[in-house]
Amino acid sequence: MTLYIWRHPRPLHVQGLCLGHTDAPAEQRKLKRLAGQIQRFARRHRLPKVIYTSPLQRAAGVGTLLAAQGWQWHSVTELKEINFGHWDGRPWNEIEKTEIDAWCNNFAGFAPTGGESLQQLFGRVSSWLSQLPDKPVLAVGHAGWMNAARLLAQGHHAPDSPSLWPASVAYRQQMVISVTPS
């Protein structure tokens, strides 16, 4: 199975915030631009007009636009970004240094209060990928989710050190992930 997944457009008013499940909007024109980019890609590669998105509005907005163009749209909870719990939506500089240190010291296993660990994110990503049909899939998601999917496809587990976490893809950038059925 090949997953063609795009990162959502840049969300509005989130500079300096810890952003996971926080439902931040994106500019409508940037959502339209990404929807057009996906339409052109699907047409050029003769792919079905089916799109999966995270339900968070910075990704779901693309699904809404494509659905209005006749696409089949699936809003999928498993595509949400990592849940940072009580950190989510807060400025990074207001999160206690001791909590950040605890995360860095147990990067894969630490979860902020009410949130999920990187290991839990990897489990969620792996579960969703294993349920996909054996055909190309188009999706819009989030940088952390995409990194987890890429690492899983390469045979890696959740990294135990922040230094092993890959750089985020750019907003509206496509990532191609090939998953071999297990």
XYZ file of N, CA and C in Angstrom, residues 4-11 19 30 34 37-38 58-59 62 81 139-144 146 167-175:
99
model
N -0.152 8.500 0.185
C 0.262 9.848 -0.211
C -0.389 10.771 0.795
N 0.409 11.348 1.669
C -0.148 12.182 2.732
C 0.499 13.559 2.699
N -0.356 14.571 2.819
C 0.088 15.960 2.829
C -0.086 16.511 4.231
N 0.861 17.345 4.634
C 0.681 18.052 5.902
C -0.292 19.203 5.650
N -1.140 19.438 6.602
C -2.116 20.522 6.538
C -1.432 21.878 6.338
N -2.194 22.904 5.932
C -1.623 24.260 5.853
C -1.280 24.797 7.253
N -0.458 25.819 7.276
C -0.055 26.448 8.544
C -1.300 26.929 9.303
N -1.440 26.502 10.560
C -2.583 26.974 11.345
C -2.379 28.421 11.787
N 1.284 22.371 20.066
C 0.106 22.112 19.241
C 0.002 20.642 18.887
N -5.440 28.937 1.829
C -4.394 27.912 1.879
C -5.010 26.514 1.875
N -4.247 23.726 -1.076
C -3.872 22.329 -0.864
C -4.896 21.392 -1.504
N -4.085 21.230 -5.098
C -2.849 20.466 -5.299
C -3.164 18.963 -5.265
N -3.997 18.539 -4.326
C -4.354 17.123 -4.205
C -5.200 16.689 -5.406
N -7.679 22.170 10.677
C -6.566 22.538 9.786
C -6.316 21.470 8.726
N -6.805 20.255 8.944
C -6.744 19.184 7.934
C -8.124 18.920 7.345
N -9.636 20.752 4.229
C -9.315 20.261 2.885
C -10.335 19.197 2.476
N -3.108 14.513 15.307
C -1.752 14.700 15.817
C -1.662 14.102 17.219
N -4.296 11.277 1.812
C -4.671 11.742 3.139
C -4.070 13.115 3.423
N -4.663 13.795 4.417
C -4.124 15.051 4.941
C -3.996 14.871 6.454
N -2.796 15.122 6.959
C -2.558 14.905 8.375
C -1.603 15.915 8.973
N -0.860 15.455 9.968
C -0.026 16.314 10.811
C 1.419 15.822 10.820
N 2.336 16.729 11.091
C 3.769 16.431 10.996
C 4.201 15.296 11.917
N 3.800 15.311 13.184
C 4.205 14.257 14.101
C 3.680 12.904 13.666
N 2.889 12.038 10.624
C 3.587 11.660 9.400
C 4.984 11.107 9.710
N 13.140 15.835 11.398
C 12.598 17.190 11.214
C 11.197 17.086 10.606
N 10.357 18.040 10.932
C 8.988 18.059 10.404
C 8.982 18.412 8.926
N 8.028 17.836 8.193
C 7.829 18.237 6.807
C 7.205 19.621 6.799
N 7.371 20.331 5.722
C 6.814 21.673 5.590
C 5.293 21.608 5.449
N 4.648 22.692 5.784
C 3.199 22.780 5.579
C 2.888 22.568 4.107
N 1.830 21.792 3.840
C 1.326 21.454 2.507
C 2.295 20.566 1.709
N 3.332 20.050 2.366
C 4.270 19.157 1.688
C 3.720 17.736 1.697
N 3.973 17.033 0.609
C 3.546 15.638 0.482
C 4.651 14.702 0.975
N 4.228 13.626 1.616
C 5.139 12.550 1.995
C 4.556 11.256 1.413
